[in-house]
XYZ file of C-alpha atoms in Angstrom:
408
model
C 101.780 96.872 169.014
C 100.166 94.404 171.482
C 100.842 90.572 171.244
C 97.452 89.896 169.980
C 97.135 92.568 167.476
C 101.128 91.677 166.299
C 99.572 88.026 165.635
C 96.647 88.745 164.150
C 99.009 90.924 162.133
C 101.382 88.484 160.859
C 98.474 85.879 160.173
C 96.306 88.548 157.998
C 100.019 89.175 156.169
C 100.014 85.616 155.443
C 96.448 85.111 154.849
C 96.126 88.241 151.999
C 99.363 86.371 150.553
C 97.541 83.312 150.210
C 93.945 84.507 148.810
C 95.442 86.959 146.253
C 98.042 84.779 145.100
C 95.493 81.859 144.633
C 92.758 84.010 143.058
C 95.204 85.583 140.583
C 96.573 82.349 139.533
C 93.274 81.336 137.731
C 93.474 84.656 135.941
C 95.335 83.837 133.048
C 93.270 81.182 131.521
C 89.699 81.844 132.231
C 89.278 82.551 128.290
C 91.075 79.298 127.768
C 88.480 77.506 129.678
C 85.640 78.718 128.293
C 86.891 77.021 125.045
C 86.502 73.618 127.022
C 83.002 74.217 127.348
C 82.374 73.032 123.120
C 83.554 74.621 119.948
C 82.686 78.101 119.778
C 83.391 81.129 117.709
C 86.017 83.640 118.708
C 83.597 86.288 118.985
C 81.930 84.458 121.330
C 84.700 83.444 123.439
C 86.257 86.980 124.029
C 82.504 88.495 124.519
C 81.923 85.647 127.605
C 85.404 86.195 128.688
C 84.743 89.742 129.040
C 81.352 89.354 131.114
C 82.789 86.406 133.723
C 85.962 89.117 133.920
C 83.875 91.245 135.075
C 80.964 89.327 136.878
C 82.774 89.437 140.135
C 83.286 93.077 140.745
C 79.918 93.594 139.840
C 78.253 91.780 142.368
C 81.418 92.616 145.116
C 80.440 95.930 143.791
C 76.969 95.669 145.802
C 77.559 93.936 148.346
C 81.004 95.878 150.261
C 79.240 98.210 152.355
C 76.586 95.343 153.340
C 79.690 93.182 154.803
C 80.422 96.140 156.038
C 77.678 96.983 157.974
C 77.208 93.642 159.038
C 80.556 93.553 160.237
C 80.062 96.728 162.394
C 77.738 94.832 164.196
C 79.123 91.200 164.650
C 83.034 91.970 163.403
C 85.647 91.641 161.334
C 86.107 88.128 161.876
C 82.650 86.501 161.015
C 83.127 87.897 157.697
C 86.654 86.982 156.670
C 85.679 83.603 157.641
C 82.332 83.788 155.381
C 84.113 85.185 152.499
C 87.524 83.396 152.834
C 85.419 79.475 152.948
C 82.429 81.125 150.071
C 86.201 82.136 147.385
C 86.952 78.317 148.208
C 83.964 76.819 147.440
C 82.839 79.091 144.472
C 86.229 78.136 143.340
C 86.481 74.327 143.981
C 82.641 73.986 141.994
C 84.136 75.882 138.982
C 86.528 73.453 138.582
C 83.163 71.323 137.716
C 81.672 73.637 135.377
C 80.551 72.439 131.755
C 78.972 75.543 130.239
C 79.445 79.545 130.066
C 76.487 80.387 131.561
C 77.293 78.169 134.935
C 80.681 79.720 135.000
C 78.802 82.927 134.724
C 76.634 82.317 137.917
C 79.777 80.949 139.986
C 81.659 84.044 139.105
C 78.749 86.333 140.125
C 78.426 84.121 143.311
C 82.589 84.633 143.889
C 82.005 88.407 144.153
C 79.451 88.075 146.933
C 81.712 87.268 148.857
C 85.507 88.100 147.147
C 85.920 90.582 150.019
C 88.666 89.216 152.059
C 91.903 91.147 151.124
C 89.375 94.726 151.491
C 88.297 92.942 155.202
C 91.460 92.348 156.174
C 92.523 96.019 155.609
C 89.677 97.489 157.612
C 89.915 94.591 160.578
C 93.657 95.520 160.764
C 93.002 99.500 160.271
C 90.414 99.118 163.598
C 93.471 97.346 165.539
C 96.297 99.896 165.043
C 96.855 103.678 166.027
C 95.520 106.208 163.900
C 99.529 107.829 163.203
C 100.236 104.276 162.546
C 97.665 103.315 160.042
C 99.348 104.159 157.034
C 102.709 102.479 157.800
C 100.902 99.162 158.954
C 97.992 98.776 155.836
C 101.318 100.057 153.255
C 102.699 96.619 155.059
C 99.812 94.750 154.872
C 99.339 95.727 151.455
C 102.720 93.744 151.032
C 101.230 90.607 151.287
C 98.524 91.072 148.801
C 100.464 91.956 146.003
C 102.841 89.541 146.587
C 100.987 87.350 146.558
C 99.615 89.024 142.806
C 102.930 89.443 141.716
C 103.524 84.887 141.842
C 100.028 84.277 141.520
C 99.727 84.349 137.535
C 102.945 82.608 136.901
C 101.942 79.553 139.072
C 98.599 79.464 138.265
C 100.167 79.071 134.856
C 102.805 76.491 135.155
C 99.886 74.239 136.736
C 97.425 74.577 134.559
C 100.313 73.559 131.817
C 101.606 70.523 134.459
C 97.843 69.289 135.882
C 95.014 70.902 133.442
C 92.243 73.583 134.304
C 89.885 71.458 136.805
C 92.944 70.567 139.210
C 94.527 74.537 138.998
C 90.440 75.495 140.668
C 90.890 72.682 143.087
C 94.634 73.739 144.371
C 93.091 77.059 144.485
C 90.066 76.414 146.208
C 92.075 74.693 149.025
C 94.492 77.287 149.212
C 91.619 79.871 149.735
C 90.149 77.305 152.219
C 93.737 76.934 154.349
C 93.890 81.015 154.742
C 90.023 81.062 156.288
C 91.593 78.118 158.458
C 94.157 80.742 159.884
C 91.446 82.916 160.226
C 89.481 80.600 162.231
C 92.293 79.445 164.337
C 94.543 82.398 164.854
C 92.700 85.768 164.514
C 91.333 86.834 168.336
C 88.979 89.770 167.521
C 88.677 92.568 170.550
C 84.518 92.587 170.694
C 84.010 96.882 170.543
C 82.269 98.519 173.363
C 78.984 99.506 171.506
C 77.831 103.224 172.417
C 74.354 104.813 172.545
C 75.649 106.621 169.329
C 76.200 104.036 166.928
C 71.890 104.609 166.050
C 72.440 107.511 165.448
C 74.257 106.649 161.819
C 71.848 105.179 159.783
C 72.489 103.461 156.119
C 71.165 106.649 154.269
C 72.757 108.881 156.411
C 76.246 107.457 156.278
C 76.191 107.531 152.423
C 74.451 110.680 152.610
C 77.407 112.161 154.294
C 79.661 110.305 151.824
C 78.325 112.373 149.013
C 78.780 115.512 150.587
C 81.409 115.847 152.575
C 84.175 117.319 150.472
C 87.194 115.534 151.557
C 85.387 112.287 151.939
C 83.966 111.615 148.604
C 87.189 112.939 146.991
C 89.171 110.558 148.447
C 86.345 107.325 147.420
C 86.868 109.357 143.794
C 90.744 108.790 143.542
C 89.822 105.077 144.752
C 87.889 104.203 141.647
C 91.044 106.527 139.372
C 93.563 104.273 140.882
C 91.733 101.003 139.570
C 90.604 102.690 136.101
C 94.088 103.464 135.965
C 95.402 99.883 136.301
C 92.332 98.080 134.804
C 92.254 100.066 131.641
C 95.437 98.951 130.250
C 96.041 95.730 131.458
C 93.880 93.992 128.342
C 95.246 95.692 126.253
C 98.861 95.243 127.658
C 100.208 92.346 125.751
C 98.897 94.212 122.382
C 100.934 96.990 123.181
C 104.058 95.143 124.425
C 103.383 93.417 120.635
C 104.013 96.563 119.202
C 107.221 97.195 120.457
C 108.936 94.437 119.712
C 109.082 91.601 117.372
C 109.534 88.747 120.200
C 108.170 85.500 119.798
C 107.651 85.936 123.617
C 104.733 87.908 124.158
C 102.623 86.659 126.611
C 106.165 86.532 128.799
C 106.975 89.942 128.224
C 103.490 91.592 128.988
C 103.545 89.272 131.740
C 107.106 90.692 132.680
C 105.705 94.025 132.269
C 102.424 94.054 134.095
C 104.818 92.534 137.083
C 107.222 96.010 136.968
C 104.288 97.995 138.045
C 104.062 95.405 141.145
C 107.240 95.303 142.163
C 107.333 99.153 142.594
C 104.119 98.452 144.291
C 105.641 95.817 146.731
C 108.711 98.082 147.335
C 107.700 101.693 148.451
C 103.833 100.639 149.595
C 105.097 100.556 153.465
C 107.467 103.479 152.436
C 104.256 105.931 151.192
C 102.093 104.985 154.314
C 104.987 105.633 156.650
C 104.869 109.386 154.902
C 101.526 109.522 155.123
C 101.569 109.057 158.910
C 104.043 111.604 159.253
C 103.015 114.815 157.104
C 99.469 114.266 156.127
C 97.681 111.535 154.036
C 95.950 113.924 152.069
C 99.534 115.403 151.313
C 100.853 112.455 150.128
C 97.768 111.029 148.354
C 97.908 114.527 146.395
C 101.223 114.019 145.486
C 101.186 110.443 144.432
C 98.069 111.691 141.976
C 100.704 114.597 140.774
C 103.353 111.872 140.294
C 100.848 109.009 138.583
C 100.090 111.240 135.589
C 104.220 111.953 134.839
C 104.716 108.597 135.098
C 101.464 107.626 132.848
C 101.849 110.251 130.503
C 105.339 109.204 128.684
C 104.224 105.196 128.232
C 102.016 107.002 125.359
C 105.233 107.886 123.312
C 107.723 104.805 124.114
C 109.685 103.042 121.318
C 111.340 100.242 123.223
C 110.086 97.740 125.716
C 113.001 98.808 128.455
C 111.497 102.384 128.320
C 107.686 101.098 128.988
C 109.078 98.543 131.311
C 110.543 101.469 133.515
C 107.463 103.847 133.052
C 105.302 100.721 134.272
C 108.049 100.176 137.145
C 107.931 104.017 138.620
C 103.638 104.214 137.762
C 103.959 100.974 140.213
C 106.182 103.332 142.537
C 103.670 106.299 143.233
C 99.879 104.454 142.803
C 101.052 101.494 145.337
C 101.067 104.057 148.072
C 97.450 105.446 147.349
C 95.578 102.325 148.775
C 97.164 102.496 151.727
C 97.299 106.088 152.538
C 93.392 106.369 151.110
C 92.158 103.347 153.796
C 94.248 105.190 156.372
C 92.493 108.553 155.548
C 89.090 106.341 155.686
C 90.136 104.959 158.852
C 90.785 108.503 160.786
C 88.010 110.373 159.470
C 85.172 107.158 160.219
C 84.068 107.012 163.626
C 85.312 103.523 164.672
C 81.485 101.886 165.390
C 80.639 102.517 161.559
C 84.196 102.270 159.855
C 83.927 98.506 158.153
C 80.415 100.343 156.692
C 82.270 103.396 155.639
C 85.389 101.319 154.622
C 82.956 99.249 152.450
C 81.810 101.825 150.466
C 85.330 102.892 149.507
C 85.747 99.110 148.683
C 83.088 99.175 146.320
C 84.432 102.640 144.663
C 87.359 100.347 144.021
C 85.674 97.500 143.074
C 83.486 100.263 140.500
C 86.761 101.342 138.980
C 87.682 97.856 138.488
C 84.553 97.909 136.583
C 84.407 100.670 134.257
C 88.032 100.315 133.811
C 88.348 97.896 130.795
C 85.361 98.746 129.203
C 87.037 102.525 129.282
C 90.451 101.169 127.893
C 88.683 99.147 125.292
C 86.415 102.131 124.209
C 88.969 104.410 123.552
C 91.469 102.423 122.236
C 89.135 101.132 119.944
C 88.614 104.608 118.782
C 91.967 106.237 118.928
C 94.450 103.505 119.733
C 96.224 101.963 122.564
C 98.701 105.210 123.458
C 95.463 107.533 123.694
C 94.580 105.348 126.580
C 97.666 106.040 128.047
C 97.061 109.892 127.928
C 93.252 109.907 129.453
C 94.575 107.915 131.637
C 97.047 110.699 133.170
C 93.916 113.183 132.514
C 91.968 111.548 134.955
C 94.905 111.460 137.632
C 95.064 115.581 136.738
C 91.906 115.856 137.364
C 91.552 113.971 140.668
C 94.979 115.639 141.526
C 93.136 118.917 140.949
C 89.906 117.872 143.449
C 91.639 117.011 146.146
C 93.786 119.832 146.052
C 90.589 122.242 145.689
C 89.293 119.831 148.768
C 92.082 119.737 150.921
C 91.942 124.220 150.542
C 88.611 124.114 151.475
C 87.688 124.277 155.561
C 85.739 121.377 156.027
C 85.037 119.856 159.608
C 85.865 116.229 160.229
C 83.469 113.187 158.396
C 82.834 112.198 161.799
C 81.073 116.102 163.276
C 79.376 116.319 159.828
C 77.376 113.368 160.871
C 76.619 113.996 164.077
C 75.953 118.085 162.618
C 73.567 116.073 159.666
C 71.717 114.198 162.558
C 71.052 117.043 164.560
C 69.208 118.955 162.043
């Protein structure tokens, strides 16, 4: 790896660290403030809580292949620095805040431009090798959910120590020193443009998305990944309540949401290394095969050590499919439309992230919390099953099926 791209490597690291640490550390309490806002009925609380939840993947939802696009045509750079200063500043005025509805707008306006940590993935993916893509987002990935893993607990202790309005302000200039690093360190490498790049228009590009086999299984598995980690983690603390009679609840679903990262943190480089080596869509098939033993047997536990370890090997297998799905993205995109192409399969993820709770809510409300466990591991069988269908089928690369689309 070149100087440049080594720095711009070790300040992204640090940079992802800092935005999803900071952003998950106002997690915890966002129901808690919306009961500073006047006296209010529960019902009202947990349906508001539910809608600013999910405001921000809504609107990010929309608005990933735009950045995107845009950043096709200008860079990477311009838009980690747009998104990294709009987080702070979305952030620092919700600290401010003195109704629901206000909250509601900032939280909407926070997904226009929550895009860093997916930027940062596709501005490092369009520095690096194509065999070395996996190893280096798995490692970049690092950073991120290390910064997920410390996030809540801080966020926690200092909205305890200082109160809600100074937790968005520490936040909002943590968010703010990260798109300083940005400004300062990153050196972008401006891309030769080519006579080809109008060729791929908007329609066509998603166009091609839709049908090329391979392709849309892959943005598919992107939104199962996120269903898969979204739909429990309401519901988590319920469930941890079930198994045992601790006065320590909220520490205990806390400790076992964080098993799931750690596995995460420790094998993400480990999986994109593989992937480099025998085939992303190998190892992406069998870290589907893998998700759905692991998911399946948190249905039947009796003892928190048993889900604990479930959620600790689940962490194992699904944090190598991020990584080895942006490295897919990366090799089959032609590199002057890959931060459009890499956008869509942000907002895939950001759709999952979506649908997710409202799915674990649904059918938990229906069946219980365990049956959420076992549609859960349906869905990875079923994506397991796709890709393995897709990855039989001879298709020709994403990048000659748009050129082959243009032509006729």
């Amino acid at each position: 790896m070149k100087n440049v791209q080594k720095k711009n490597f070790i300040i992204m690291w640090f940079a992802n660290f800092l935005v999803a640490g900071t952003m998950t550390m106002i997690m915890p309490f966002l129901s808690l403030y919306i009961t500073t806002f006047g006296d209010h009925s529960d019902a009202y609380i947990q349906k508001w809580a539910g809608l600013i939840f999910g405001a921000t993947f809504v609107t990010a939802f929309i608005m990933s292949p735009i950045w995107g696009r845009i950043a096709d045509k200008y860079g990477f750079k311009p838009i980690l620095l747009i998104n990294g200063f709009g987080i702070a500043l979305s952030v620092f005025l919700m600290g401010f805040v003195n109704s629901v509805e206000t909250f509601f707008i900032l939280r909407l306006f926070n997904g226009v431009v929550t895009g860093f940590v997916p930027t940062s993935l596709a501005f490092i993916s369009s520095q690096v090798k194509k065999e070395e893509a996996g190893k280096m987002l798995g490692t970049m990935q690092m950073g991120s959910v290390a910064g997920t893993l410390f996030g809540p607990v801080f966020g926690g202790l200092l909205a305890d120590a200082f109160g809600f309005q100074y937790t968005f302000i520490i936040t909002s200039a943590t968010v703010a020193t990260a798109a300083l690093l940005v400004l300062f360190g990153i050196k972008e490498e401006k891309k030769v443009k080519t006579k080809r790049e109008a060729k791929f228009s908007r329609k066509m590009i998603l166009h091609g998305i839709l049908h090329h086999p391979l392709m849309l299984n892959v943005m598919l598995v992107t939104s199962l990944i996120q269903i898969g980690n979204f739909s429990i983690q309401p519901l988590l603390s319920l469930y941890v309540a079930e198994l045992t009679g601790a006065q320590e609840v909220a520490f205990l679903a806390g400790l076992t949401f964080s098993a799931a990262g750690l596995g995460n943190l420790l094998f993400a480089r480990q999986w994109g290394k593989l992937g480099d080596s025998i085939g992303y869509e190998k190892v992406l098939t069998i870290l589907l095969l893998l998700s759905a033993l692991f998911i399946f047997p948190q249905a039947f536990v009796t003892s928190l050590w048993q889900l604990i370890l479930c959620r600790l090997l689940f962490g194992i297998v699904v944090g190598g499919m991020i990584p080895v799905t942006t490295a897919l993205v990366r090799r089959e995109a032609p590199i002057e439309i890959q931060g459009e192409v890499m956008g869509y399969n942000t907002s895939f993820r950001f759709l999952g992230n979506i649908i997710g709770p409202m799915f674990g809510g649904i059918i938990s409300g229906i069946i219980g919390i365990s049956a959420v466990f076992l549609v859960t591991a349906s869905l990875f069988v079923i994506a397991f099953v796709l890709l393995f269908l897709a990855r039989k089928r001879k298709t020709i690369d994403f990048e000659d099926y748009l050129l082959k689309e243009q032509q006729s």
